[in-house]
Short mmCIF file of C-alpha atoms in Angstrom, two decimals:
data_model
loop_
_atom_site.label_atom_id
_atom_site.label_comp_id
_atom_site.label_asym_id
_atom_site.label_seq_id
_atom_site.Cartn_x
_atom_site.Cartn_y
_atom_site.Cartn_z
CA MET A 1 120.55 223.07 220.22
CA THR A 2 121.19 225.23 223.29
CA VAL A 3 124.49 224.83 225.11
CA ARG A 4 124.15 224.76 228.89
CA THR A 5 126.56 226.48 231.22
CA SER A 6 128.45 224.62 233.90
CA ASP A 7 126.31 226.32 236.55
CA GLU A 8 123.16 225.06 234.86
CA LEU A 9 124.58 221.53 234.78
CA ILE A 10 125.40 221.68 238.50
CA GLN A 11 121.89 222.92 239.30
CA GLU A 12 120.41 220.09 237.28
CA LEU A 13 122.56 217.50 239.03
CA ARG A 14 121.48 218.84 242.42
CA GLN A 15 117.98 217.71 241.50
CA ILE A 16 119.19 214.22 240.60
CA VAL A 17 122.00 213.43 243.02
CA SER A 18 121.50 213.18 246.79
CA VAL A 19 123.55 215.74 248.70
CA VAL A 20 124.59 215.04 252.29
CA ALA A 21 126.03 217.43 254.90
CA PRO A 22 129.37 216.70 256.59
CA LEU A 23 127.85 216.41 260.08
CA GLN A 24 125.32 213.88 258.81
CA VAL A 25 128.07 211.70 257.33
CA ALA A 26 130.01 211.92 260.59
CA ASN A 27 127.13 211.27 263.00
CA ASP A 28 124.17 209.62 261.27
CA PRO A 29 124.12 205.79 261.75
CA LEU A 30 122.88 205.60 258.17
CA PHE A 31 126.45 206.40 257.06
CA ALA A 32 128.27 204.21 259.58
CA ASN A 33 129.24 201.76 256.82
CA ALA A 34 129.55 204.31 254.04
CA ILE A 35 132.73 204.46 251.97
CA VAL A 36 134.04 207.97 251.31
CA PHE A 37 135.89 208.47 248.03
CA ASP A 38 138.03 211.60 247.64
CA ILE A 39 138.30 212.59 243.97
CA ARG A 40 140.56 215.64 244.38
CA ASP A 41 143.95 215.91 242.73
CA ALA A 42 146.79 214.09 244.46
CA ALA A 43 148.43 217.38 245.47
CA ASP A 44 145.28 218.47 247.30
CA VAL A 45 144.81 215.08 248.98
CA ALA A 46 148.41 215.21 250.18
CA GLU A 47 147.55 218.25 252.31
CA GLY A 48 144.81 216.34 254.12
CA LYS A 49 141.72 214.22 253.63
CA ILE A 50 138.74 212.88 255.55
CA SER A 51 139.95 210.22 257.97
CA GLY A 52 139.54 206.82 256.36
CA ALA A 53 138.61 208.16 252.93
CA LYS A 54 139.83 206.34 249.83
CA THR A 55 141.18 208.16 246.80
CA LEU A 56 139.87 207.82 243.26
CA SER A 57 140.52 209.76 240.10
CA GLN A 58 137.46 211.66 238.93
CA ARG A 59 138.60 211.27 235.34
CA PHE A 60 138.60 207.48 235.59
CA ILE A 61 136.15 206.85 238.40
CA GLU A 62 133.92 204.69 236.21
CA LEU A 63 136.90 202.47 235.40
CA GLU A 64 138.52 202.39 238.85
CA ILE A 65 135.48 201.82 241.05
CA GLY A 66 135.17 198.20 239.89
CA ARG A 67 138.38 197.08 241.62
CA TYR A 68 136.71 197.61 244.99
CA GLY A 69 134.07 194.98 244.21
CA LEU A 70 131.30 196.97 245.93
CA PRO A 71 127.68 195.78 245.86
CA ALA A 72 125.14 198.01 244.15
CA GLU A 73 123.54 198.96 247.49
CA GLN A 74 126.80 200.04 249.18
CA PRO A 75 126.49 203.60 250.60
CA ILE A 76 129.07 205.80 248.84
CA VAL A 77 129.94 209.43 249.60
CA ILE A 78 131.92 211.39 247.01
CA CYS A 79 134.12 214.23 248.24
CA CYS A 80 135.72 216.90 246.08
CA TYR A 81 137.18 220.29 247.02
CA GLY A 82 133.97 222.34 247.29
CA GLY A 83 131.03 220.09 246.39
CA ARG A 84 130.62 220.62 242.65
CA MET A 85 132.76 218.01 240.91
CA SER A 86 131.46 215.40 243.34
CA LEU A 87 127.99 215.87 241.84
CA ILE A 88 129.29 214.89 238.41
CA ALA A 89 131.19 211.89 239.79
CA ALA A 90 128.22 210.73 241.87
CA HIS A 91 125.97 210.94 238.83
CA SER A 92 128.40 208.76 236.86
CA LEU A 93 128.30 206.09 239.57
CA ARG A 94 124.51 206.20 239.64
CA GLN A 95 124.52 205.54 235.92
CA LEU A 96 126.71 202.47 236.56
CA GLY A 97 124.03 201.10 238.88
CA TYR A 98 125.21 202.13 242.35
CA MET A 99 122.02 203.04 244.19
CA ASN A 100 123.17 204.85 247.33
CA VAL A 101 125.61 207.48 246.09
CA TYR A 102 125.86 210.88 247.77
CA SER A 103 127.74 214.10 247.04
CA LEU A 104 129.35 215.71 250.11
CA GLU A 105 127.99 219.22 250.56
CA GLY A 106 130.82 221.74 250.62
CA GLY A 107 133.34 219.00 249.87
CA PHE A 108 136.53 218.70 251.91
CA THR A 109 136.43 222.43 252.63
CA GLY A 110 133.05 222.07 254.33
CA TRP A 111 134.20 219.00 256.25
CA ARG A 112 137.28 220.77 257.58
CA GLU A 113 135.35 223.91 258.51
CA GLN A 114 133.10 221.76 260.70
CA GLY A 115 136.18 220.59 262.61
CA LEU A 116 135.59 216.96 261.67
CA PRO A 117 138.44 214.37 261.70
CA THR A 118 141.03 214.62 258.94
CA GLU A 119 144.36 212.94 258.28
CA LYS A 120 147.42 213.65 256.20
CA PRO A 121 147.77 210.55 254.07
CA THR A 122 150.73 208.87 252.51
CA VAL A 123 150.67 209.68 248.81
CA LEU A 124 152.86 208.86 245.84
CA THR A 125 155.00 211.60 244.38
CA SER A 126 155.27 212.08 240.63
CA ALA A 127 158.74 210.47 240.78
CA GLU A 128 157.31 207.43 242.57
CA ARG A 129 154.45 207.12 240.09
CA ALA A 130 156.94 207.07 237.23
CA ARG A 131 159.26 204.56 238.94
CA TYR A 132 156.52 202.15 240.02
CA SER A 133 154.27 202.49 236.98
CA ARG A 134 154.32 198.74 236.29
CA HIS A 135 153.01 198.13 239.81
CA LEU A 136 150.31 200.75 239.50
CA GLY A 137 148.80 198.87 236.57
CA LEU A 138 148.52 195.59 238.49
CA PRO A 139 144.97 194.85 239.73
CA LYS A 140 146.27 193.45 243.06
CA VAL A 141 148.73 196.29 243.66
CA GLY A 142 147.63 199.61 242.18
CA GLU A 143 148.10 202.90 243.99
CA ALA A 144 146.76 201.59 247.31
CA GLY A 145 149.19 198.68 247.26
CA GLN A 146 152.15 200.87 246.33
CA ILE A 147 151.34 203.11 249.28
CA LYS A 148 151.36 200.01 251.53
CA LEU A 149 154.84 199.23 250.21
CA LYS A 150 155.93 202.81 250.84
CA GLU A 151 154.70 202.61 254.45
CA ALA A 152 156.22 199.17 255.11
CA ARG A 153 159.16 198.65 257.47
CA VAL A 154 161.17 195.46 256.92
CA ALA A 155 164.20 194.20 258.85
CA LEU A 156 166.67 192.05 256.91
CA VAL A 157 169.09 189.92 258.92
CA GLY A 158 172.13 189.23 256.78
CA ALA A 159 173.46 191.17 253.80
CA GLY A 160 175.06 188.18 252.12
CA GLY A 161 173.97 185.53 249.65
CA LEU A 162 170.24 185.57 250.44
CA GLY A 163 170.22 189.16 251.67
CA SER A 164 171.58 190.49 248.36
CA PRO A 165 168.61 189.57 246.09
CA ILE A 166 166.12 190.17 248.90
CA ALA A 167 167.38 193.70 249.51
CA TYR A 168 167.66 194.48 245.80
CA TYR A 169 164.09 193.57 244.98
CA LEU A 170 162.48 195.00 248.11
CA ALA A 171 164.25 198.28 247.40
CA ALA A 172 163.28 198.17 243.74
CA ALA A 173 159.65 197.47 244.69
CA GLY A 174 159.52 200.59 246.85
CA VAL A 175 159.50 199.14 250.37
CA GLY A 176 159.82 202.41 252.25
CA HIS A 177 162.18 201.43 255.08
CA ILE A 178 164.67 198.57 254.99
CA ARG A 179 166.85 197.83 258.02
CA LEU A 180 170.00 195.87 257.19
CA ILE A 181 171.57 193.96 260.10
CA ASP A 182 175.00 192.34 259.65
CA ALA A 183 178.40 192.51 261.35
CA ASP A 184 180.60 191.07 258.59
CA VAL A 185 182.81 192.81 256.05
CA VAL A 186 182.87 192.15 252.32
CA GLU A 187 185.39 189.51 251.27
CA GLU A 188 186.43 188.58 247.76
CA SER A 189 185.01 185.07 248.18
CA ASN A 190 181.57 186.62 248.81
CA LEU A 191 181.29 188.09 245.32
CA GLN A 192 180.48 184.75 243.64
CA ARG A 193 176.94 184.97 245.09
CA GLN A 194 176.57 188.17 247.15
CA ILE A 195 175.79 190.35 244.16
CA ILE A 196 174.91 193.48 246.10
CA HIS A 197 178.63 193.97 246.82
CA SER A 198 181.47 194.62 244.39
CA THR A 199 185.24 194.43 244.09
CA ARG A 200 185.32 198.11 244.99
CA THR A 201 183.67 197.49 248.37
CA VAL A 202 185.84 194.56 249.52
CA GLY A 203 186.88 195.30 253.11
CA GLN A 204 183.84 197.52 253.84
CA PRO A 205 181.13 196.56 256.34
CA LYS A 206 178.50 194.63 254.41
CA VAL A 207 175.67 196.85 255.60
CA GLU A 208 177.43 199.99 254.34
CA SER A 209 178.33 198.37 251.02
CA ALA A 210 174.73 197.21 250.57
CA LYS A 211 173.26 200.54 251.65
CA GLY A 212 175.31 202.41 249.08
CA ARG A 213 174.19 200.13 246.28
CA LEU A 214 170.52 200.25 247.30
CA ILE A 215 170.50 204.04 247.44
CA GLU A 216 171.96 204.08 243.94
CA LEU A 217 169.15 201.77 242.85
CA ASN A 218 166.34 203.64 244.59
CA PRO A 219 167.01 206.98 246.31
CA LEU A 220 163.30 207.33 247.19
CA ILE A 221 163.44 204.90 250.13
CA GLU A 222 165.17 204.76 253.52
CA ILE A 223 167.99 202.30 254.18
CA GLU A 224 169.07 201.78 257.80
CA ALA A 225 172.47 200.12 258.19
CA VAL A 226 173.02 198.33 261.53
CA ASN A 227 176.58 197.03 261.77
CA ALA A 228 175.97 194.55 264.58
CA ARG A 229 175.82 190.82 265.14
CA LEU A 230 172.34 189.70 266.11
CA HIS A 231 172.17 187.25 269.02
CA ALA A 232 169.71 186.08 271.66
CA ASP A 233 170.30 189.08 273.96
CA ASN A 234 169.75 191.82 271.39
CA ALA A 235 167.42 190.23 268.81
CA SER A 236 164.15 191.79 269.99
CA SER A 237 165.65 195.29 270.24
CA LEU A 238 167.41 195.11 266.85
CA LEU A 239 164.21 193.91 265.16
CA ALA A 240 161.77 196.22 266.96
CA GLY A 241 159.73 198.67 264.92
CA CYS A 242 159.44 196.54 261.78
CA GLU A 243 156.33 194.58 260.82
CA ILE A 244 158.20 191.90 258.87
CA VAL A 245 161.58 190.29 259.49
CA VAL A 246 163.51 188.46 256.76
CA ASP A 247 166.18 186.03 257.86
CA GLY A 248 169.04 185.57 255.42
CA SER A 249 171.54 184.32 257.99
CA ASP A 250 173.68 181.20 257.55
CA ASN A 251 173.76 179.62 261.01
CA PHE A 252 171.36 178.08 263.50
CA ASP A 253 172.31 180.33 266.43
CA THR A 254 171.17 183.43 264.54
CA ARG A 255 168.04 181.75 263.21
CA TYR A 256 166.91 180.71 266.69
CA ALA A 257 167.71 184.19 268.03
CA VAL A 258 165.65 185.79 265.23
CA ASN A 259 162.79 183.41 265.98
CA ALA A 260 162.82 184.40 269.66
CA GLY A 261 162.92 188.06 268.69
CA ILE A 262 159.90 187.92 266.40
CA ILE A 263 157.93 185.98 269.03
CA ALA A 264 158.66 188.70 271.60
CA ASN A 265 157.79 191.48 269.14
CA LYS A 266 154.78 189.74 267.51
CA GLN A 267 156.31 190.03 264.04
CA ILE A 268 156.11 187.92 260.88
CA LEU A 269 159.27 186.07 259.87
CA VAL A 270 160.26 185.03 256.35
CA SER A 271 163.10 182.54 256.74
CA ALA A 272 165.20 180.51 254.30
CA SER A 273 168.42 178.56 254.01
CA ILE A 274 170.56 177.22 251.17
CA PHE A 275 173.03 174.35 250.88
CA GLN A 276 175.11 173.44 247.82
CA PHE A 277 172.36 173.04 245.17
CA SER A 278 169.15 173.17 247.25
CA GLY A 279 167.24 175.54 249.47
CA GLN A 280 164.12 175.87 251.58
CA ILE A 281 161.83 178.70 252.67
CA SER A 282 158.93 179.21 255.07
CA VAL A 283 156.93 181.98 256.78
CA PHE A 284 156.33 182.06 260.54
CA ALA A 285 153.82 184.11 262.53
CA PRO A 286 153.19 182.43 265.89
CA HIS A 287 151.26 185.46 267.19
CA LEU A 288 148.72 184.72 264.43
CA GLY A 289 148.40 181.08 265.46
CA THR A 290 150.84 179.62 262.93
CA PRO A 291 153.98 177.57 263.70
CA CYS A 292 157.29 179.20 264.60
CA TYR A 293 160.77 178.23 263.44
CA SER A 294 161.29 176.00 266.47
CA CYS A 295 158.07 174.12 265.70
CA LEU A 296 159.71 173.06 262.45
CA PHE A 297 163.25 172.61 263.80
CA PRO A 298 163.05 171.84 267.55
CA GLU A 299 166.78 171.24 267.74
CA ALA A 300 169.67 172.67 265.77
CA THR A 301 171.24 170.31 263.26
CA PRO A 302 174.78 169.35 264.37
CA SER A 303 177.47 171.35 262.61
CA ALA A 304 178.93 168.17 261.08
CA LEU A 305 175.62 167.59 259.30
CA SER A 306 175.12 171.21 258.22
CA PRO A 307 178.49 172.65 257.21
CA SER A 308 178.70 176.30 256.19
CA CYS A 309 178.95 177.57 252.63
CA SER A 310 182.67 178.11 253.10
CA THR A 311 183.07 174.42 253.96
CA ALA A 312 180.49 172.68 251.76
CA GLY A 313 180.22 175.23 248.95
CA VAL A 314 177.12 176.65 247.30
CA ILE A 315 176.21 177.43 243.69
CA GLY A 316 175.89 181.20 243.43
CA ALA A 317 172.64 181.34 241.47
CA LEU A 318 170.88 179.31 244.17
CA ALA A 319 171.09 182.31 246.51
CA GLY A 320 169.30 184.36 243.87
CA VAL A 321 166.49 181.84 243.38
CA VAL A 322 165.75 181.33 247.07
CA GLY A 323 166.32 184.97 247.99
CA LEU A 324 163.81 186.09 245.38
CA LEU A 325 161.28 183.60 246.73
CA GLN A 326 161.75 185.29 250.10
CA ALA A 327 161.32 188.72 248.56
CA MET A 328 158.10 187.57 246.90
CA GLU A 329 156.74 186.34 250.24
CA VAL A 330 157.49 189.74 251.80
CA LEU A 331 155.69 191.58 249.01
CA LYS A 332 152.66 189.28 249.35
CA LEU A 333 152.55 189.93 253.08
CA VAL A 334 152.80 193.70 252.73
CA LEU A 335 150.18 193.84 249.98
CA GLY A 336 147.87 191.32 251.66
CA ILE A 337 147.59 189.15 248.56
CA GLY A 338 148.09 185.48 247.77
CA GLU A 339 148.78 182.73 250.30
CA PRO A 340 151.86 183.14 252.52
CA LEU A 341 153.83 180.00 253.37
CA TYR A 342 152.41 179.65 256.87
CA GLY A 343 152.86 176.07 258.07
CA LYS A 344 154.53 175.16 254.79
CA LEU A 345 158.14 174.45 253.92
CA LEU A 346 158.91 175.08 250.25
CA THR A 347 161.95 173.12 249.09
CA PHE A 348 163.89 173.82 245.89
CA ASP A 349 166.26 171.40 244.18
CA GLY A 350 168.42 173.30 241.74
CA LEU A 351 169.74 170.17 240.02
CA THR A 352 166.27 168.92 239.05
CA SER A 353 164.51 172.31 239.05
CA THR A 354 161.94 170.81 241.42
CA ILE A 355 159.86 172.81 243.88
CA ARG A 356 158.09 170.81 246.53
CA PRO A 357 155.78 172.13 249.29
CA LEU A 358 155.67 170.29 252.62
CA THR A 359 153.30 171.04 255.50
CA PHE A 360 154.05 171.02 259.22
CA PRO A 361 151.91 171.76 262.31
CA CYS A 362 152.27 173.88 265.42
CA ARG A 363 153.88 172.01 268.30
CA SER A 364 152.05 172.61 271.55
CA SER A 365 155.20 171.62 273.42
CA CYS A 366 157.38 174.11 271.51
CA LYS A 367 159.73 175.70 274.03
CA ASN A 368 159.68 179.02 272.15
CA CYS A 369 156.08 179.66 271.11
CA GLY A 370 154.06 176.97 272.94
CA HIS A 371 153.44 179.09 276.02
CA THR A 372 152.58 182.09 273.86
CA ARG A 373 150.02 180.02 271.96
CA HIS A 374 148.52 178.69 275.21
CA ASP A 375 148.29 182.21 276.62
CA SER A 376 146.61 183.46 273.43
CA THR A 377 144.11 180.59 273.57
CA GLN A 378 143.28 181.37 277.18
CA VAL A 379 142.81 185.05 276.43
CA ALA A 380 140.54 184.24 273.49
CA ALA A 381 138.49 181.82 275.63
CA ALA A 382 138.15 184.40 278.40
CA ALA A 383 136.97 187.00 275.90
#
């Protein structure tokens, strides 16, 4: 049996696999809906790739392509460095049954030489791949999801009982930028539930204490410490620049101020509260047509009916349970998976271990988001 050379194999594949020029991919309507897969090594992709291209490993392309759920007739363009390895990968996909697979002539080199659009993508470093390996193996996370987490910017209001588990697990998950907002200092009475702090940090600003611990946990992310008290006048500015806001505060004034801030900034809010042995959590996104916090709670509960933790007490582990539910909602939102708690209030009773979902509607008369919803409806109708 005669052994073929690699050049002979490439020449043979050129007779089997369709080859397409970069300008044709960029300009021909035939490729308007084509998906470009870049199969180069991660180090090469990090230096630049075709704008909008998705990355796949050539070694495992037959195994990885299935997670995209593409129909057999989907136009696919395979890009490598110079146009040779893409022939092999395209042939493999043809053998799987994909009918419209093309190899990009000249690969990324040819594309760039034509002056066509490129981008420098967010990629995972070898350290990040090792740290988040259990995420990378999840079908609904994978490399693409971990990159979403790396690019995410989350603001966390409160570095106390709820903020502690939220911050811990968002940092551990690889959320790339976490902004901590709190004006309090660590007190000894906090340590029963605010596990991000320690005896060593008593007397320090909570945001600095929390930042130090989070950097120890995950030095690959950015932690922004804002030692300030959020209120109605500064909420929108303190929260600006983050896609998701998590409210771990313990009073109605702050919660209503956060709600007003996310309405002004068109952000998603994950909010929760705890009391003695029970807690509740919901997700608000009025700019997406869902209720806001004021739709659920039009008026603040009188202080006599909602005493603080220092007055009424709270079981420490409850903060962990509810805070982790908040963290899970944030991860779902960033990854675009599951069903966020829009228009739902999830209640947790720690004494009976009962979780109960309740639904609530938008209020057209809501003084905070009602006008925004009306304006959005009018804009949509005009369009």
